[in-house]
Amino acid sequence: MDIRLSHEITKDSIVDGPGFRAVIWTQGCKHKCIGCHNQSTHDFKGGFVVDTEQIKEELRSLRLHKGITLSGGDPFEQPMPCIEIAKEAKSLGLDVWAYTGYTFEELINYKASTYKEGWKELLGYVDVLVDGPFIMEEKNMLLRFRGSENQRIIDVKKSVAAKVVMIKEEYYDIEEIAMTI
């Protein structure tokens, strides 16, 4: 299955989630947030096309990695190939983080006209979701694993089970948790 990427896989990230991570940079994003640090990933015709088998092969060669991170662009614009990649990561014992400009509530609203086939299945493979658009007025360089204060670091499994957002508190300062909830 093909996927459009914006960059080659980053195999040694320590800033896109905890531990040593491989980052898959998807191409295409509808949100086009002002101040986005990856504006070159917005164009749906940009980047290059790769077979997911090639990415899965690269994942199988990883050593000492804690997980993968689906970033972009917005990985939820290409849910089907991201499912294949996330499924392989899970089979290798890797955790999966995903960054999206959509909110968790939008991703689980199966009846909304904006809902895209595959979102529910992709969420099933994601351990942690960093959600929401980047908002320049809420930019904060001191935040862990996110760029603006509105973005949340969500425990997906607990949130899906509870049907409400469950924050991954270990990545927040106590004051931030109070502001987020």
mmCIF file of C-alpha atoms in Angstrom:
data_model
loop_
_atom_site.group_PDB
_atom_site.id
_atom_site.type_symbol
_atom_site.label_atom_id
_atom_site.label_comp_id
_atom_site.label_asym_id
_atom_site.label_seq_id
_atom_site.Cartn_x
_atom_site.Cartn_y
_atom_site.Cartn_z
ATOM 1 C CA MET A 1 0.000 0.000 0.000
ATOM 2 C CA ASP A 2 1.330 3.439 -0.874
ATOM 3 C CA ILE A 3 1.804 6.324 1.537
ATOM 4 C CA ARG A 4 2.899 9.876 0.756
ATOM 5 C CA LEU A 5 5.731 11.053 3.002
ATOM 6 C CA SER A 6 7.332 14.464 3.375
ATOM 7 C CA HIS A 7 10.765 13.246 4.529
ATOM 8 C CA GLU A 8 12.745 10.081 4.977
ATOM 9 C CA ILE A 9 12.082 8.323 8.286
ATOM 10 C CA THR A 10 13.940 9.870 11.207
ATOM 11 C CA LYS A 11 15.385 6.922 13.090
ATOM 12 C CA ASP A 12 16.918 8.662 16.082
ATOM 13 C CA SER A 13 14.438 11.154 17.516
ATOM 14 C CA ILE A 14 14.311 11.910 21.230
ATOM 15 C CA VAL A 15 11.851 14.844 20.956
ATOM 16 C CA ASP A 16 8.765 13.220 19.342
ATOM 17 C CA GLY A 17 7.766 11.152 22.362
ATOM 18 C CA PRO A 18 9.675 9.401 25.140
ATOM 19 C CA GLY A 19 12.710 7.260 24.455
ATOM 20 C CA PHE A 20 14.475 6.564 21.208
ATOM 21 C CA ARG A 21 11.931 6.814 18.364
ATOM 22 C CA ALA A 22 11.518 6.446 14.625
ATOM 23 C CA VAL A 23 9.365 9.200 13.128
ATOM 24 C CA ILE A 24 7.260 8.668 10.010
ATOM 25 C CA TRP A 25 6.640 12.085 8.413
ATOM 26 C CA THR A 26 3.366 11.920 6.458
ATOM 27 C CA GLN A 27 2.592 14.456 3.724
ATOM 28 C CA GLY A 28 -0.647 16.454 3.571
ATOM 29 C CA CYS A 29 -2.427 18.509 6.195
ATOM 30 C CA LYS A 30 -5.737 20.398 5.990
ATOM 31 C CA HIS A 31 -5.136 22.413 9.139
ATOM 32 C CA LYS A 32 -2.321 24.621 7.781
ATOM 33 C CA CYS A 33 -1.711 26.100 11.236
ATOM 34 C CA ILE A 34 -0.065 29.507 11.270
ATOM 35 C CA GLY A 35 3.421 29.098 12.727
ATOM 36 C CA CYS A 36 3.565 25.334 12.024
ATOM 37 C CA HIS A 37 7.190 24.203 12.070
ATOM 38 C CA ASN A 38 6.491 21.706 9.234
ATOM 39 C CA GLN A 39 4.766 23.878 6.614
ATOM 40 C CA SER A 40 6.449 21.954 3.805
ATOM 41 C CA THR A 41 4.280 18.951 4.786
ATOM 42 C CA HIS A 42 0.919 20.679 4.139
ATOM 43 C CA ASP A 43 0.637 20.195 0.350
ATOM 44 C CA PHE A 44 -1.147 16.912 -0.433
ATOM 45 C CA LYS A 45 0.802 16.672 -3.693
ATOM 46 C CA GLY A 46 4.189 17.350 -2.123
ATOM 47 C CA GLY A 47 6.733 14.882 -0.806
ATOM 48 C CA PHE A 48 7.098 11.436 -2.354
ATOM 49 C CA VAL A 49 5.286 8.112 -2.419
ATOM 50 C CA VAL A 50 6.646 5.006 -0.707
ATOM 51 C CA ASP A 51 5.277 1.496 -0.317
ATOM 52 C CA THR A 52 4.415 0.747 3.317
ATOM 53 C CA GLU A 53 6.314 -2.554 2.946
ATOM 54 C CA GLN A 54 9.528 -0.518 2.702
ATOM 55 C CA ILE A 55 8.687 1.344 5.911
ATOM 56 C CA LYS A 56 7.783 -1.887 7.705
ATOM 57 C CA GLU A 57 11.123 -3.357 6.633
ATOM 58 C CA GLU A 58 12.892 -0.322 8.101
ATOM 59 C CA LEU A 59 10.963 -0.763 11.351
ATOM 60 C CA ARG A 60 12.122 -4.387 11.553
ATOM 61 C CA SER A 61 15.740 -3.172 11.466
ATOM 62 C CA LEU A 62 15.345 -0.898 14.499
ATOM 63 C CA ARG A 63 17.220 -1.704 17.690
ATOM 64 C CA LEU A 64 16.906 -0.084 21.118
ATOM 65 C CA HIS A 65 13.841 1.887 20.063
ATOM 66 C CA LYS A 66 10.909 2.491 22.414
ATOM 67 C CA GLY A 67 8.489 3.289 19.642
ATOM 68 C CA ILE A 68 7.444 5.086 16.514
ATOM 69 C CA THR A 69 5.788 8.451 16.040
ATOM 70 C CA LEU A 70 3.367 9.225 13.228
ATOM 71 C CA SER A 71 3.716 12.901 12.439
ATOM 72 C CA GLY A 72 3.537 15.116 9.426
ATOM 73 C CA GLY A 73 1.548 16.573 7.815
ATOM 74 C CA ASP A 74 -1.305 14.860 9.542
ATOM 75 C CA PRO A 75 -1.207 11.046 9.686
ATOM 76 C CA PHE A 76 -5.010 10.947 9.997
ATOM 77 C CA GLU A 77 -5.214 12.222 6.401
ATOM 78 C CA GLN A 78 -3.782 8.830 5.326
ATOM 79 C CA PRO A 79 -5.258 6.440 7.892
ATOM 80 C CA MET A 80 -5.115 3.210 5.876
ATOM 81 C CA PRO A 81 -1.332 3.113 5.245
ATOM 82 C CA CYS A 82 -0.716 4.451 8.770
ATOM 83 C CA ILE A 83 -2.729 1.491 10.098
ATOM 84 C CA GLU A 84 -0.373 -0.893 8.274
ATOM 85 C CA ILE A 85 2.679 0.846 9.723
ATOM 86 C CA ALA A 86 1.264 1.076 13.250
ATOM 87 C CA LYS A 87 0.172 -2.569 13.157
ATOM 88 C CA GLU A 88 3.728 -3.619 12.252
ATOM 89 C CA ALA A 89 5.175 -1.432 15.010
ATOM 90 C CA LYS A 90 2.898 -3.037 17.586
ATOM 91 C CA SER A 91 3.853 -6.535 16.388
ATOM 92 C CA LEU A 92 7.500 -5.567 16.995
ATOM 93 C CA GLY A 93 6.738 -4.470 20.556
ATOM 94 C CA LEU A 94 7.015 -0.758 19.801
ATOM 95 C CA ASP A 95 4.626 1.832 21.193
ATOM 96 C CA VAL A 96 2.893 4.231 18.797
ATOM 97 C CA TRP A 97 2.458 7.971 19.207
ATOM 98 C CA ALA A 98 0.573 10.123 16.688
ATOM 99 C CA TYR A 99 0.373 13.874 16.200
ATOM 100 C CA THR A 100 -2.762 15.332 14.637
ATOM 101 C CA GLY A 101 -4.423 18.688 14.124
ATOM 102 C CA TYR A 102 -7.766 17.018 14.753
ATOM 103 C CA THR A 103 -9.075 16.759 18.294
ATOM 104 C CA PHE A 104 -9.732 13.385 19.911
ATOM 105 C CA GLU A 105 -13.435 14.263 19.946
ATOM 106 C CA GLU A 106 -13.396 14.798 16.166
ATOM 107 C CA LEU A 107 -11.596 11.500 15.584
ATOM 108 C CA ILE A 108 -14.178 9.469 17.506
ATOM 109 C CA ASN A 109 -17.258 11.255 16.155
ATOM 110 C CA TYR A 110 -18.149 8.504 13.705
ATOM 111 C CA LYS A 111 -21.356 10.248 12.628
ATOM 112 C CA ALA A 112 -19.736 13.568 11.650
ATOM 113 C CA SER A 113 -19.507 14.413 7.957
ATOM 114 C CA THR A 114 -15.775 15.027 8.470
ATOM 115 C CA TYR A 115 -15.155 11.501 9.803
ATOM 116 C CA LYS A 116 -12.773 9.548 7.597
ATOM 117 C CA GLU A 117 -12.845 5.773 7.162
ATOM 118 C CA GLY A 118 -10.018 4.208 9.123
ATOM 119 C CA TRP A 119 -9.754 6.731 11.955
ATOM 120 C CA LYS A 120 -11.260 4.353 14.493
ATOM 121 C CA GLU A 121 -8.980 1.496 13.443
ATOM 122 C CA LEU A 122 -5.875 3.719 13.460
ATOM 123 C CA LEU A 123 -6.727 4.944 16.960
ATOM 124 C CA GLY A 124 -6.828 1.276 17.981
ATOM 125 C CA TYR A 125 -3.080 1.050 17.307
ATOM 126 C CA VAL A 126 -2.125 4.433 18.807
ATOM 127 C CA ASP A 127 -1.014 4.475 22.444
ATOM 128 C CA VAL A 128 -0.617 8.229 22.790
ATOM 129 C CA LEU A 129 -2.223 10.988 20.748
ATOM 130 C CA VAL A 130 -1.050 14.592 20.727
ATOM 131 C CA ASP A 131 -4.143 16.334 19.413
ATOM 132 C CA GLY A 132 -5.394 19.698 18.270
ATOM 133 C CA PRO A 133 -4.092 22.370 15.945
ATOM 134 C CA PHE A 134 -0.997 24.404 16.722
ATOM 135 C CA ILE A 135 -2.203 27.834 17.877
ATOM 136 C CA MET A 136 0.459 30.515 17.574
ATOM 137 C CA GLU A 137 -1.021 32.599 20.418
ATOM 138 C CA GLU A 138 -0.678 29.579 22.716
ATOM 139 C CA LYS A 139 2.851 28.648 21.640
ATOM 140 C CA ASN A 140 4.993 27.631 24.594
ATOM 141 C CA MET A 141 8.546 26.381 24.064
ATOM 142 C CA LEU A 142 8.650 24.896 27.595
ATOM 143 C CA LEU A 143 5.993 22.248 26.935
ATOM 144 C CA ARG A 144 7.025 18.605 26.586
ATOM 145 C CA PHE A 145 6.199 16.928 23.258
ATOM 146 C CA ARG A 146 3.824 19.666 22.038
ATOM 147 C CA GLY A 147 4.034 23.198 20.714
ATOM 148 C CA SER A 148 0.967 25.044 21.971
ATOM 149 C CA GLU A 149 -0.911 24.931 25.236
ATOM 150 C CA ASN A 150 -4.224 23.789 23.691
ATOM 151 C CA GLN A 151 -2.658 20.541 22.450
ATOM 152 C CA ARG A 152 -3.204 17.550 24.696
ATOM 153 C CA ILE A 153 -1.169 14.394 25.298
ATOM 154 C CA ILE A 154 -3.854 11.722 25.485
ATOM 155 C CA ASP A 155 -3.856 8.120 26.684
ATOM 156 C CA VAL A 156 -5.855 6.701 23.766
ATOM 157 C CA LYS A 157 -6.732 3.304 25.232
ATOM 158 C CA LYS A 158 -8.123 4.793 28.443
ATOM 159 C CA SER A 159 -9.904 7.579 26.549
ATOM 160 C CA VAL A 160 -11.625 5.231 24.109
ATOM 161 C CA ALA A 161 -12.748 2.982 26.973
ATOM 162 C CA ALA A 162 -14.023 5.913 29.038
ATOM 163 C CA LYS A 163 -15.299 7.901 26.023
ATOM 164 C CA VAL A 164 -13.715 11.018 27.515
ATOM 165 C CA VAL A 165 -10.220 12.434 27.161
ATOM 166 C CA MET A 166 -7.745 10.911 29.625
ATOM 167 C CA ILE A 167 -4.540 12.951 29.839
ATOM 168 C CA LYS A 168 -1.110 11.259 30.105
ATOM 169 C CA GLU A 169 -0.244 13.140 33.294
ATOM 170 C CA GLU A 170 3.412 12.072 33.418
ATOM 171 C CA TYR A 171 4.172 14.449 30.531
ATOM 172 C CA TYR A 172 2.656 17.510 32.218
ATOM 173 C CA ASP A 173 3.541 19.771 35.090
ATOM 174 C CA ILE A 174 0.825 19.754 37.775
ATOM 175 C CA GLU A 175 -0.342 23.291 36.857
ATOM 176 C CA GLU A 176 -0.760 22.246 33.223
ATOM 177 C CA ILE A 177 -3.011 19.302 34.142
ATOM 178 C CA ALA A 178 -5.354 21.617 36.001
ATOM 179 C CA MET A 179 -5.534 23.935 32.974
ATOM 180 C CA THR A 180 -6.098 21.057 30.526
ATOM 181 C CA ILE A 181 -8.890 19.234 32.335
#
